[in-house]
Amino acid sequence: MLPFIARRLAATIPVLAIVAVLVFLLLRLTPGDPAAILAGDAANVEQIAKIRAGLGLDRSIPVQFAIWLGQMLSGDLGESFYFKMKVTDLIGQRIEPTLALAAVTIVIAVLVAVPLGVLAAWRFGGWLDRALMGFSVLGFSVPVFVLAYILIWVVSLKLGWLPVQGYRRIADGFLPFLRHLILPSITLSVIYIALIARVTRAAVLDTLGEDYIRTARAKGLSESRVLVRHALANAAVPIATVIGLGIALLIGGVVVTESVYAIPGLGRLTVDAVLARDFPTIQGVILLFSFTYVLVNLLVDLSYVFFDPRIRY
Amino acid sequence: MDHAPPADKDSLSVEAASVMRYESAWQRVRRNWSVRIGGTVLLVLVLVALAAPWLGTVDPTLFDAGSRDLRPGQSGEITTLDGDTLKHTFLMGSDSFGRDIYSRVVFGARVSLVVGLAAAVLSLVFGIAFGLLAGYLRWLDGVLMRFMDGLMSIPAILIAIALVALWRGSPLTVIVAIAVPEIPRVTRLVRSLVLSIREEPYVEAAISLGTPAWKIMLSHILPNCIAPLVVQGTYICGAAILVEAILSFLGVGLPPDIPTWGNIMAEGRVQFVEYPHNVFFPGVVLAVTVLAVNILGDGLRDTLDPKMAKRV
């Protein structure tokens, strides 16, 4: 077990390093003065000079990368020229809404998608199965922001059940916090539900053809026990995998959803930083999102051991 | 569904089976309902995009101060570039500049379809090149695929947003920015196909006859990759249309003077509560377009690439 974790960690490091190189090269391979680009449109001459000195732009590219990487590793993501503060502080301020949105979305998606996928596989070819497959094609095709506006229009404007936009901190009371998060989370969860339900259906369908399912039924287990304890439990690995890979979709969705619902999170920060061409912030957010994605998938890989005791590394 | 009696399949020789499959591929595609429905909707959209000027539209950039914020179906006037005023019925209403939403949506179809197609072609071309290299030149494989793993670890939309921010939005930069994150996926697909095809006897025969590597790649390996690549390309096209709309909607895509579905919605969102039609019409057309492309992709996958169809 331990050697496996060590090996898996060691395999993750090159990926993280390449992500860092790519984010670094993003700026250096662009024609023009990297210091001026990095400073953005809002910077003055002294700031540009300061960046040039700080980055060692007169030195070779590998040396520059080493300097930059050293700063990243010591937790210094640089200074935002648009927001006039450290990027790490900026991210700290904006992370709560995004984490809350992502957490509620994942909970909704898993609670809806896994049972739906199991039931669709159980009644393969039935009306629920066909409806689910239709829904999943639809879920992949309706853009997040179109769905957001449809939901706002129906639920908030016509029915008046939930607030249209905005965010309340959890410290300001749990109910307002949840009321503001429900609609964005449902919006964001649709594509995630489509993805997870489809894979759950396929994975459970595979296990339902196995001999041990027939045995379980033959020894008189209830159908629900057969489905959950035997079929679903053995389909857990692909389902966990797709939940991890789906985080990439979720991150893309967060950027759009926060923008539509005016949630002051990291997704909104990304768009604001891009509009202001605030490159230290763009780099910082991309690094954070990508590292999160890689690490979540590392955890998913490690969880295989828990889901499937046959896997011994 | 397959009409051939399944019992006969096993008794056929390998050559005969593959010849039969080759001959019936196009017929199977044409019989598939997903292909028919998705293809028809898409064909209508292409025709609408081509015939945009003759479909009762006006120049999508024309505006008229007197025709601002009209409801769908209302009539008003619009000033042409010569200064004349035209009587015009605003089928989908007008925006806050007095521009005709219907004309903008119809002309926007051109942008979406071109971006989708161009991004798919671009990512396929580069993905095929990298995939063939990685699958065939073993010394390059490790480095190239680790690089692709890194690129795949950055969520696609973030790469696109960052690239557009660097280059500033123009049709070309947006197409490239959308295509770049798709390249690793195509590369992986081609590489895995190459790795399995290169073990086939006919490739071994070609190698032993001294055929140069590039010729093996182009005349033996690539033709066998076409079916899965058509499927993958269709999905990329759908995703690209979506991402273009998202970028424009967020204000980081094509410049606002180009009528795209994302831009129309970006301008309409400010007034969404009073005038939801500015968001709904382009939104619904966008969703229908992407849906048609994805349904077409599903149909092609089921008929051309049955192995992939079984996976999900």
XYZ file of C-alpha atoms in Angstrom:
625
model
C 0.000 0.000 0.000
C 2.633 2.540 1.063
C 4.968 1.844 -1.868
C 1.973 2.293 -4.159
C 1.134 5.700 -2.680
C 4.774 6.683 -3.020
C 4.911 5.544 -6.647
C 1.621 7.238 -7.493
C 2.824 10.470 -5.868
C 6.066 10.260 -7.802
C 4.095 9.884 -11.036
C 2.059 12.970 -10.194
C 5.063 15.233 -9.752
C 6.074 15.280 -13.455
C 2.510 16.174 -14.438
C 2.461 19.052 -11.957
C 5.880 20.163 -13.215
C 4.665 20.182 -16.815
C 1.590 22.182 -15.816
C 3.931 24.687 -14.155
C 6.121 24.850 -17.273
C 3.082 25.382 -19.493
C 1.713 28.170 -17.311
C 5.190 29.727 -17.277
C 5.617 29.411 -21.056
C 2.162 30.863 -21.678
C 3.671 34.303 -21.129
C 7.197 33.798 -22.414
C 6.196 32.429 -25.802
C 4.017 35.437 -26.525
C 5.573 38.117 -28.680
C 6.224 41.330 -26.783
C 7.743 42.250 -23.438
C 6.666 39.673 -20.811
C 7.034 42.258 -18.068
C 4.634 44.623 -19.822
C 2.176 41.772 -20.532
C 2.459 40.500 -16.976
C 1.813 43.947 -15.573
C -1.315 44.320 -17.667
C -2.861 47.482 -19.009
C -3.173 49.068 -15.587
C 0.548 49.116 -14.739
C 2.926 52.074 -14.815
C 6.588 52.221 -15.914
C 8.081 51.638 -12.444
C 5.930 48.559 -11.894
C 7.065 47.130 -15.233
C 10.704 47.826 -14.343
C 10.197 46.172 -10.962
C 8.745 43.042 -12.576
C 11.572 42.912 -15.098
C 14.103 42.957 -12.284
C 12.124 40.474 -10.163
C 11.801 37.956 -13.011
C 15.406 38.287 -14.148
C 14.244 38.852 -17.705
C 17.777 39.635 -18.852
C 18.774 36.047 -18.053
C 18.188 32.797 -19.945
C 14.764 31.142 -20.017
C 15.733 28.167 -17.775
C 17.133 30.570 -15.143
C 13.952 32.612 -15.342
C 11.897 29.461 -14.878
C 13.959 28.484 -11.829
C 13.380 31.917 -10.272
C 9.656 31.756 -11.000
C 9.336 28.190 -9.729
C 11.193 29.113 -6.559
C 8.703 31.886 -5.905
C 5.744 29.553 -6.562
C 7.102 26.850 -4.257
C 7.619 29.322 -1.440
C 3.931 30.218 -1.780
C 4.450 33.510 -3.594
C 2.136 33.781 -6.589
C 3.129 37.367 -7.226
C 1.170 40.562 -6.976
C -2.051 41.440 -8.797
C -1.725 44.779 -10.551
C -5.421 45.204 -11.028
C -6.570 44.313 -7.521
C -3.413 45.794 -5.924
C -2.793 42.908 -3.557
C -0.987 39.588 -3.287
C -2.505 36.891 -5.504
C -2.478 34.414 -2.604
C -4.506 36.837 -0.459
C -6.873 37.432 -3.355
C -7.430 33.700 -3.784
C -7.939 33.351 -0.020
C -10.710 35.964 -0.162
C -12.481 34.334 -3.097
C -12.149 30.655 -2.297
C -15.098 30.183 0.083
C -17.944 30.712 -2.434
C -16.277 28.436 -4.975
C -15.681 25.638 -2.475
C -19.272 25.941 -1.223
C -20.663 25.890 -4.777
C -18.495 22.936 -5.785
C -19.323 20.953 -2.624
C -23.106 21.422 -2.926
C -22.920 20.614 -6.652
C -20.982 17.398 -6.114
C -23.377 16.287 -3.367
C -26.444 16.973 -5.553
C -24.858 15.338 -8.599
C -23.807 12.130 -6.825
C -27.092 11.784 -4.928
C -29.106 12.160 -8.139
C -26.874 10.550 -10.743
C -25.829 7.304 -9.024
C -29.378 6.088 -8.155
C -30.610 7.131 -11.611
C -27.779 5.275 -13.311
C -28.383 2.131 -11.225
C -32.124 2.166 -11.915
C -31.571 2.757 -15.638
C -29.213 -0.221 -15.808
C -31.619 -2.341 -13.752
C -34.481 -1.624 -16.175
C -32.208 -1.574 -19.231
C -34.135 -0.401 -22.310
C -37.128 0.724 -20.228
C -38.646 4.196 -20.148
C -36.368 5.455 -17.343
C -33.292 4.192 -19.199
C -34.303 5.903 -22.429
C -35.285 9.093 -20.602
C -31.935 9.145 -18.822
C -29.950 8.649 -22.016
C -31.960 11.424 -23.668
C -31.399 13.680 -20.677
C -27.669 13.020 -20.708
C -27.321 14.035 -24.382
C -29.364 17.135 -23.554
C -27.242 17.808 -20.466
C -24.076 17.812 -22.552
C -25.610 20.111 -25.157
C -27.429 22.853 -23.236
C -24.857 25.495 -22.329
C -24.497 26.190 -18.604
C -25.440 29.842 -18.964
C -28.548 29.159 -21.057
C -29.703 26.683 -18.415
C -28.892 29.251 -15.719
C -31.089 31.877 -17.341
C -33.955 29.445 -17.877
C -33.817 28.487 -14.177
C -33.569 32.110 -13.034
C -36.507 33.032 -15.224
C -38.754 30.195 -14.024
C -37.758 29.717 -10.383
C -36.750 33.243 -9.349
C -38.668 35.618 -11.619
C -41.921 33.739 -12.326
C -42.294 31.679 -9.144
C -40.305 33.943 -6.832
C -39.014 31.019 -4.782
C -35.319 31.819 -4.702
C -33.126 34.910 -5.026
C -32.032 35.827 -8.579
C -28.359 36.408 -7.912
C -25.697 36.999 -5.288
C -23.980 35.123 -2.501
C -24.272 35.091 1.304
C -21.415 33.966 3.469
C -22.054 30.919 5.607
C -21.205 33.100 8.614
C -24.253 35.265 7.827
C -26.618 32.392 8.509
C -27.023 28.955 7.007
C -30.469 29.427 5.437
C -29.679 32.518 3.330
C -26.374 30.854 2.385
C -28.207 27.776 1.123
C -31.009 29.734 -0.592
C -28.440 31.604 -2.667
C -26.531 28.439 -3.539
C -29.379 26.127 -4.590
C -29.978 27.509 -8.075
C -26.295 27.843 -9.074
C -25.607 24.329 -7.773
C -28.506 22.804 -9.702
C -27.362 24.626 -12.833
C -23.821 23.385 -12.453
C -24.814 19.855 -11.490
C -26.796 19.089 -14.667
C -23.814 18.325 -16.912
C -22.122 16.496 -14.039
C -25.261 14.397 -13.457
C -25.384 13.580 -17.176
C -21.775 12.374 -17.062
C -21.937 10.382 -13.803
C -25.328 8.805 -14.549
C -24.160 7.613 -17.955
C -21.024 5.984 -16.573
C -22.888 4.516 -13.574
C -25.421 2.972 -15.950
C -22.709 1.469 -18.146
C -20.685 0.171 -15.188
C -23.672 -1.369 -13.387
C -24.878 -2.859 -16.665
C -21.512 -4.617 -16.943
C -21.648 -6.057 -13.420
C -25.303 -7.148 -13.764
C -24.175 -9.721 -16.323
C -21.757 -11.368 -13.866
C -22.264 -14.786 -12.334
C -22.218 -13.523 -8.743
C -25.329 -11.439 -9.474
C -27.158 -14.570 -10.593
C -25.912 -16.340 -7.467
C -27.049 -13.480 -5.236
C -30.508 -13.579 -6.799
C -30.618 -17.375 -6.620
C -29.925 -17.372 -2.896
C -32.963 -15.126 -2.463
C -31.478 -11.696 -1.771
C -33.823 -8.793 -2.238
C -33.438 -6.960 -5.531
C -32.351 -3.750 -3.774
C -29.608 -5.609 -1.924
C -28.437 -7.241 -5.141
C -28.293 -3.842 -6.839
C -26.536 -1.940 -4.051
C -24.303 -4.490 -2.340
C -23.361 -6.548 -5.387
C -23.860 -4.575 -8.610
C -23.123 -1.020 -7.460
C -20.294 -1.956 -5.106
C -18.486 -3.700 -7.935
C -19.077 -0.771 -10.279
C -17.574 1.739 -7.818
C -14.182 2.108 -9.499
C -15.336 3.541 -12.851
C -17.879 5.727 -11.046
C -15.200 7.163 -8.727
C -12.970 7.702 -11.751
C -15.554 9.701 -13.661
C -16.390 11.803 -10.604
C -12.700 12.724 -10.461
C -12.334 13.398 -14.184
C -15.570 15.399 -14.133
C -13.888 17.942 -11.845
C -12.492 19.492 -15.051
C -16.030 20.053 -16.315
C -16.980 21.407 -12.922
C -14.139 23.946 -12.974
C -15.167 25.148 -16.423
C -18.752 25.365 -15.224
C -17.776 27.289 -12.082
C -16.279 30.058 -14.229
C -19.546 30.496 -16.143
C -21.977 29.882 -13.269
C -20.328 32.357 -10.909
C -20.402 34.935 -13.657
C -24.140 34.512 -14.320
C -25.183 34.371 -10.655
C -22.792 37.146 -9.553
C -20.991 34.922 -7.035
C -17.688 36.465 -5.937
C -15.635 33.260 -6.194
C -12.544 32.072 -8.051
C -14.411 31.590 -11.337
C -15.575 35.190 -11.297
C -12.035 36.212 -10.354
C -10.694 34.374 -13.423
C -13.007 36.283 -15.765
C -12.313 39.620 -14.066
C -8.562 38.966 -14.252
C -8.772 38.081 -17.944
C -10.832 41.178 -18.758
C -8.237 43.299 -16.917
C -5.383 41.268 -18.451
C -4.074 40.760 -14.921
C -1.598 37.956 -15.653
C -0.238 37.153 -12.183
C -3.807 36.473 -11.085
C -4.612 34.440 -14.242
C -1.484 32.321 -13.698
C -2.234 31.850 -10.026
C -5.820 30.756 -10.594
C -4.906 28.385 -13.445
C -2.174 26.804 -11.307
C -4.560 26.408 -8.372
C -7.372 24.887 -10.474
C -5.049 22.530 -12.346
C -3.238 21.358 -9.222
C -6.591 20.743 -7.535
C -7.715 18.697 -10.531
C -4.529 16.592 -10.554
C -4.602 16.035 -6.780
C -8.296 15.090 -6.714
C -7.592 12.467 -9.363
C -4.637 11.232 -7.339
C -6.995 10.749 -4.377
C -9.465 8.949 -6.648
C -6.716 6.569 -7.778
C -5.809 5.893 -4.157
C -9.468 5.283 -3.303
C -9.545 2.270 -5.660
C -7.948 0.244 -2.900
C -10.854 1.097 -0.633
C -13.545 0.424 -3.253
C -12.047 -2.764 -4.590
C -10.050 -4.780 -2.046
C -8.866 -7.041 -4.860
C -6.630 -4.199 -6.051
C -3.291 -4.709 -4.300
C -0.493 -2.545 -5.522
C -30.266 -2.544 -36.108
C -28.225 -5.164 -37.887
C -30.263 -7.227 -40.288
C -27.573 -9.829 -40.992
C -28.244 -13.144 -39.239
C -25.702 -13.237 -36.386
C -25.020 -16.969 -36.757
C -23.283 -16.405 -40.090
C -20.744 -13.960 -38.715
C -18.414 -16.472 -37.135
C -18.307 -18.736 -40.146
C -17.136 -15.953 -42.465
C -13.440 -15.599 -43.092
C -11.712 -12.511 -41.685
C -11.238 -10.930 -45.125
C -14.825 -11.434 -46.178
C -16.124 -9.964 -42.913
C -14.019 -6.842 -43.203
C -14.991 -6.324 -46.846
C -18.647 -6.621 -45.959
C -18.290 -4.177 -43.105
C -16.513 -1.704 -45.384
C -19.241 -1.897 -47.998
C -22.075 -1.480 -45.572
C -20.553 1.301 -43.436
C -22.107 4.156 -45.379
C -25.445 2.344 -45.605
C -25.430 1.671 -41.878
C -24.701 5.341 -41.224
C -27.559 6.433 -43.460
C -30.029 4.076 -41.797
C -29.207 5.302 -38.303
C -31.912 7.566 -36.855
C -29.522 9.655 -34.765
C -27.510 10.427 -37.889
C -30.675 11.246 -39.824
C -32.113 13.584 -37.179
C -28.865 15.282 -36.173
C -27.711 15.517 -39.781
C -30.977 17.038 -40.991
C -31.057 19.706 -38.280
C -27.427 20.515 -38.978
C -28.030 20.678 -42.733
C -30.897 23.126 -42.188
C -28.599 25.260 -40.011
C -25.873 25.244 -42.664
C -28.396 26.279 -45.322
C -29.734 29.041 -43.058
C -26.183 30.275 -42.452
C -25.410 30.273 -46.188
C -28.699 31.929 -47.153
C -28.612 34.426 -44.259
C -28.958 37.604 -46.386
C -32.080 36.290 -48.174
C -34.067 35.174 -45.140
C -35.799 38.451 -44.370
C -32.794 39.730 -42.449
C -31.186 43.148 -42.379
C -27.493 43.899 -41.869
C -26.967 42.548 -38.305
C -24.934 45.617 -37.307
C -27.639 48.142 -38.277
C -29.349 49.926 -35.410
C -32.056 52.487 -34.915
C -32.574 54.603 -31.826
C -36.341 54.528 -32.389
C -36.516 50.720 -32.391
C -34.824 49.939 -29.082
C -35.999 47.073 -26.865
C -38.875 45.909 -29.075
C -40.746 42.750 -28.107
C -40.634 39.787 -30.477
C -42.964 40.321 -33.456
C -43.225 44.105 -33.065
C -42.680 46.324 -36.086
C -40.380 49.299 -36.213
C -37.939 51.114 -38.398
C -34.269 50.553 -39.030
C -31.756 52.971 -40.555
C -29.566 51.597 -43.332
C -25.989 52.680 -43.917
C -27.185 55.073 -46.658
C -29.374 56.853 -44.125
C -32.672 55.479 -45.468
C -35.197 54.083 -43.045
C -36.710 50.675 -43.683
C -39.915 49.259 -42.260
C -38.948 46.035 -40.513
C -40.690 43.438 -38.394
C -38.500 42.347 -35.482
C -39.353 38.645 -35.311
C -37.208 38.077 -32.236
C -37.402 41.633 -30.937
C -34.534 44.103 -30.778
C -31.711 44.853 -28.350
C -30.901 48.008 -26.438
C -29.207 49.524 -29.521
C -32.258 48.839 -31.695
C -30.584 46.035 -33.634
C -32.642 43.158 -35.023
C -32.087 40.035 -32.886
C -33.404 37.728 -35.617
C -30.836 38.997 -38.142
C -28.086 38.755 -35.560
C -29.030 35.179 -34.627
C -29.190 34.095 -38.292
C -25.834 35.687 -39.132
C -24.423 34.326 -35.862
C -24.966 30.813 -37.208
C -22.176 31.493 -39.720
C -19.704 32.332 -36.954
C -20.631 29.347 -34.767
C -20.480 26.802 -37.585
C -17.197 28.126 -38.978
C -15.584 28.218 -35.512
C -16.829 24.699 -34.720
C -15.605 23.229 -37.980
C -12.284 25.078 -37.992
C -11.475 24.162 -34.380
C -12.312 20.500 -35.069
C -10.140 20.395 -38.213
C -7.265 22.187 -36.503
C -7.219 19.942 -33.433
C -7.567 16.833 -35.611
C -4.647 17.843 -37.861
C -2.300 18.498 -34.942
C -3.620 15.589 -32.889
C -3.111 13.187 -35.808
C 0.427 14.458 -36.412
C 1.422 14.169 -32.732
C -0.392 10.844 -32.303
C 1.345 9.269 -35.309
C 4.709 10.521 -34.080
C 4.160 9.281 -30.515
C 2.807 5.925 -31.629
C 5.435 5.326 -34.236
C 8.619 6.915 -32.955
C 9.019 5.199 -29.600
C 11.803 7.508 -28.367
C 9.494 10.502 -28.702
C 6.535 8.814 -27.034
C 7.444 9.366 -23.374
C 8.248 13.064 -23.654
C 5.334 13.901 -25.936
C 2.733 12.031 -23.897
C 3.903 13.512 -20.570
C 3.554 16.916 -22.194
C 0.025 16.016 -23.342
C -0.819 14.743 -19.815
C 0.199 18.138 -18.456
C -1.876 19.968 -21.057
C -4.874 17.758 -20.237
C -4.541 18.585 -16.539
C -5.456 22.205 -17.193
C -9.229 22.511 -17.616
C -9.970 23.253 -21.291
C -11.843 26.462 -20.728
C -9.000 27.931 -18.666
C -6.483 27.304 -21.478
C -8.843 28.913 -23.981
C -9.483 31.916 -21.709
C -5.779 32.410 -20.994
C -4.793 32.172 -24.671
C -7.459 34.634 -25.772
C -6.375 37.000 -22.992
C -2.800 36.835 -24.276
C -3.542 37.215 -27.962
C -6.691 39.347 -27.671
C -9.859 38.098 -29.292
C -10.055 37.695 -33.054
C -11.672 34.896 -35.080
C -8.310 33.189 -35.627
C -7.082 33.398 -32.016
C -10.416 32.154 -30.675
C -10.340 29.148 -33.042
C -6.750 28.301 -32.044
C -7.496 28.818 -28.347
C -10.447 26.418 -28.544
C -8.507 23.851 -30.588
C -5.377 23.705 -28.370
C -6.978 21.976 -25.338
C -8.556 19.362 -27.641
C -5.228 18.344 -29.219
C -4.115 16.011 -26.352
C -7.365 14.036 -26.563
C -6.947 13.462 -30.312
C -3.264 12.654 -29.809
C -4.105 9.985 -27.225
C -6.748 8.441 -29.463
C -4.477 8.306 -32.525
C -1.549 7.008 -30.485
C -3.581 4.148 -29.031
C -4.919 3.266 -32.491
C -1.398 3.330 -33.941
C -0.096 1.094 -31.165
C -2.706 -1.549 -31.925
C -2.613 -1.239 -35.718
C 1.182 -1.439 -35.936
C 1.013 -4.971 -34.553
C -1.133 -6.067 -37.521
C 0.490 -8.483 -39.988
C 0.132 -6.137 -42.949
C 2.137 -3.440 -41.182
C 4.771 -5.994 -40.245
C 4.862 -7.060 -43.917
C 5.285 -3.462 -45.056
C 8.136 -2.952 -42.575
C 9.913 -6.094 -43.705
C 9.588 -4.929 -47.329
C 11.492 -1.808 -46.347
C 8.635 0.689 -46.688
C 9.693 4.021 -45.161
C 8.058 4.959 -41.856
C 6.166 7.995 -43.193
C 4.630 5.896 -45.945
C 3.491 3.247 -43.484
C 1.891 5.923 -41.333
C 0.056 7.601 -44.207
C -1.006 4.621 -46.297
C -1.461 1.843 -43.741
C -2.118 3.323 -40.326
C -4.005 6.565 -40.979
C -6.800 5.058 -43.136
C -7.621 2.711 -40.265
C -8.009 5.644 -37.886
C -10.581 7.497 -39.994
C -13.790 6.138 -38.437
C -12.923 6.916 -34.783
C -11.507 10.290 -35.853
C -14.715 11.284 -37.662
C -16.610 10.504 -34.453
C -14.131 12.394 -32.276
C -14.106 15.341 -34.705
C -17.891 15.629 -34.527
C -17.814 15.807 -30.734
C -15.007 18.389 -30.839
C -17.081 20.472 -33.252
C -20.000 20.497 -30.779
C -17.734 21.342 -27.860
C -16.037 24.117 -29.857
C -19.366 25.787 -30.683
C -20.205 25.685 -26.963
C -16.833 27.055 -25.840
C -16.935 29.883 -28.410
C -20.349 30.925 -27.088
C -19.095 30.718 -23.484
C -16.009 32.826 -24.256
C -18.042 35.472 -26.083
C -20.673 35.429 -23.345
C -18.008 36.053 -20.696
C -16.678 38.941 -22.787
C -13.353 37.242 -23.527
C -14.188 35.805 -26.945
C -14.816 37.381 -30.322
C -14.965 41.199 -30.428
C -18.437 42.547 -29.569
C -19.030 43.981 -33.068
C -19.162 40.448 -34.557
C -22.685 39.033 -34.165
C -22.228 35.690 -32.407
C -24.749 33.891 -30.234
C -22.519 34.386 -27.202
C -22.135 38.104 -27.903
C -25.892 38.607 -28.340
C -26.465 36.941 -24.955
C -23.650 38.917 -23.330
C -25.312 42.153 -24.426
C -28.783 40.914 -23.514
C -27.941 39.663 -20.017
C -27.920 43.161 -18.491
C -31.604 43.552 -19.342
C -32.516 39.940 -18.788
C -35.229 40.627 -16.221
C -37.172 43.023 -18.514
C -36.304 41.563 -21.924
C -35.469 37.852 -21.625
C -35.815 37.314 -25.404
C -32.312 38.711 -26.059
C -30.894 35.771 -24.101
C -33.473 33.100 -24.906
C -33.533 33.151 -28.698
C -29.772 32.814 -29.273
C -29.576 30.453 -26.283
C -32.172 28.055 -27.647
C -30.656 28.119 -31.155
C -27.230 27.430 -29.645
C -28.541 24.527 -27.568
C -30.357 23.017 -30.582
C -27.206 23.306 -32.706
C -24.962 21.619 -30.161
C -27.616 18.981 -29.530
C -27.813 18.218 -33.271
C -24.029 17.888 -33.514
C -23.886 15.605 -30.459
C -26.766 13.412 -31.685
C -25.030 13.130 -35.056
C -21.842 12.192 -33.181
C -23.674 9.492 -31.195
C -25.124 8.061 -34.389
C -21.755 8.027 -36.127
C -20.169 6.411 -33.065
C -22.791 3.648 -32.961
C -22.438 2.867 -36.664
C -18.765 3.573 -37.432
C -17.048 2.737 -34.185
C -18.960 -0.040 -32.403
C -16.081 -0.688 -29.992
C -16.308 2.851 -28.641
C -20.110 2.610 -28.490
C -19.833 -0.277 -26.046
C -17.565 1.621 -23.689
C -20.159 4.214 -22.637
